[in-house]
C-alpha positions in Angstrom: 222.2 -76.2 -276.7 223.2 -78.9 -279.2 223.8 -76.1 -281.8 226.2 -74.3 -279.4 228.1 -77.6 -278.8 228.3 -78.1 -282.6 229.7 -74.6 -283.0 232.3 -75.2 -280.4 233.3 -78.5 -282.0 233.6 -76.7 -285.4 235.6 -73.9 -283.9 238.1 -76.3 -282.2 238.4 -78.3 -285.4 239.2 -75.1 -287.2 241.7 -74.1 -284.5 243.5 -77.4 -284.9 243.6 -77.0 -288.6 245.1 -73.5 -288.3 247.6 -74.4 -285.6 248.8 -77.9 -286.3 248.8 -78.3 -290.1 251.0 -76.7 -292.8 248.2 -74.6 -294.0 248.3 -70.8 -294.1 245.5 -68.3 -294.4 246.0 -64.9 -295.8 242.5 -63.6 -295.4 241.6 -64.2 -299.1 243.4 -67.4 -299.8 244.5 -70.7 -298.3 247.8 -72.2 -299.3 250.1 -75.1 -298.2 253.3 -74.1 -296.6 256.4 -75.9 -298.0 258.2 -78.3 -295.7 260.8 -76.9 -293.3 261.7 -76.6 -289.6 259.9 -73.4 -289.0 261.2 -70.3 -287.1 261.3 -69.3 -283.4 260.8 -65.8 -282.1 261.2 -65.3 -278.4 262.4 -61.7 -278.3 260.9 -59.5 -281.0 257.5 -58.1 -279.9 255.2 -57.0 -282.7 251.7 -56.4 -281.4 250.4 -54.1 -284.1 249.7 -56.4 -286.9 246.7 -58.3 -288.2 248.0 -61.7 -287.2 248.2 -60.5 -283.5 244.5 -59.6 -283.6 243.5 -62.8 -285.5 245.1 -64.8 -282.7 243.1 -62.9 -280.1 239.9 -63.6 -282.0 240.9 -67.2 -282.5 241.1 -67.9 -278.8 238.1 -66.0 -277.5 235.9 -69.1 -277.7 238.3 -70.9 -275.4 238.0 -68.1 -272.8 234.2 -68.3 -273.2 234.2 -72.0 -272.6 236.5 -71.9 -269.6 234.4 -69.2 -267.9 231.2 -70.9 -268.8 232.3 -74.2 -267.3 233.8 -72.6 -264.2 231.8 -69.4 -263.5 233.8 -68.7 -260.3 237.1 -68.8 -262.1 239.1 -65.7 -261.1 240.7 -63.4 -263.7 244.2 -64.2 -262.6 243.5 -67.9 -263.0 242.0 -67.2 -266.4 245.3 -65.4 -267.2 247.3 -68.4 -266.2 245.1 -70.8 -268.2 245.4 -68.5 -271.2 249.2 -68.4 -270.9 249.3 -72.2 -270.6 247.1 -72.6 -273.7 249.2 -70.2 -275.7 252.4 -71.9 -274.5 250.9 -75.3 -275.4 250.0 -74.2 -278.9 253.4 -72.7 -279.7 255.3 -75.6 -278.1 253.3 -78.1 -280.1 253.9 -76.1 -283.3 257.6 -76.1 -282.6 257.7 -79.9 -282.0 255.6 -80.6 -285.1 257.8 -78.3 -287.1 261.0 -80.0 -285.9 259.8 -83.6 -286.3 257.4 -83.5 -289.2 258.6 -80.3 -291.0 255.2 -78.5 -291.0 257.1 -75.2 -291.1 255.1 -73.4 -288.5 256.7 -70.6 -286.5 256.7 -70.4 -282.7 256.3 -66.8 -281.6 256.1 -65.0 -278.3 253.6 -62.6 -279.9 251.2 -65.6 -280.4 251.5 -66.6 -276.8 250.6 -63.1 -275.7 247.7 -62.8 -278.1 246.3 -66.2 -277.3 246.4 -65.3 -273.6 244.6 -62.0 -274.3 242.0 -63.9 -276.4 241.2 -66.2 -273.5 240.9 -63.2 -271.1 238.6 -61.3 -273.5 236.4 -64.4 -273.9 236.2 -65.0 -270.1 235.5 -61.3 -269.4 232.6 -61.4 -272.0 231.0 -64.3 -270.1 231.6 -62.5 -266.7 229.9 -59.4 -268.2 227.0 -61.6 -269.4 226.6 -63.1 -266.0 226.8 -59.7 -264.3 224.1 -58.3 -266.7 221.8 -61.2 -266.4 222.0 -61.2 -262.6 221.3 -57.5 -262.4 218.5 -57.8 -264.9 216.8 -60.7 -262.9 217.3 -59.2 -259.5 214.0 -58.4 -257.9 213.6 -54.9 -256.5 213.4 -54.5 -252.8 209.9 -53.7 -251.5 209.0 -52.2 -248.2 
């Protein structure tokens, strides 16, 4: 169990590095973004790009953690928490970009993809619970 805790600590450290520093990852390289106030996109939806799916994958561990801690958490509540997490990430990026010029963009697509990632992670845990309960259920005997 300690190994799982260490993996979660590492994943959230990595998440913080991705979200709140002027570092950019292209898949093959890491580079430092030059200073600037960043950009804001609240209207243009673009859900068919690699960054959208990377954001989903990035927040799946958060959904797993939430559903693991609160197994009775309903899907609509998980949707709310995912939306709050995505909004928190993007608002924090906006504030940091405006005050410390880390040049991170705040994007509605990121909020949507972060929400979906939390839901996917929570649904994976719900499926795990369902399969383990069905597997361990004792058959009825007459």
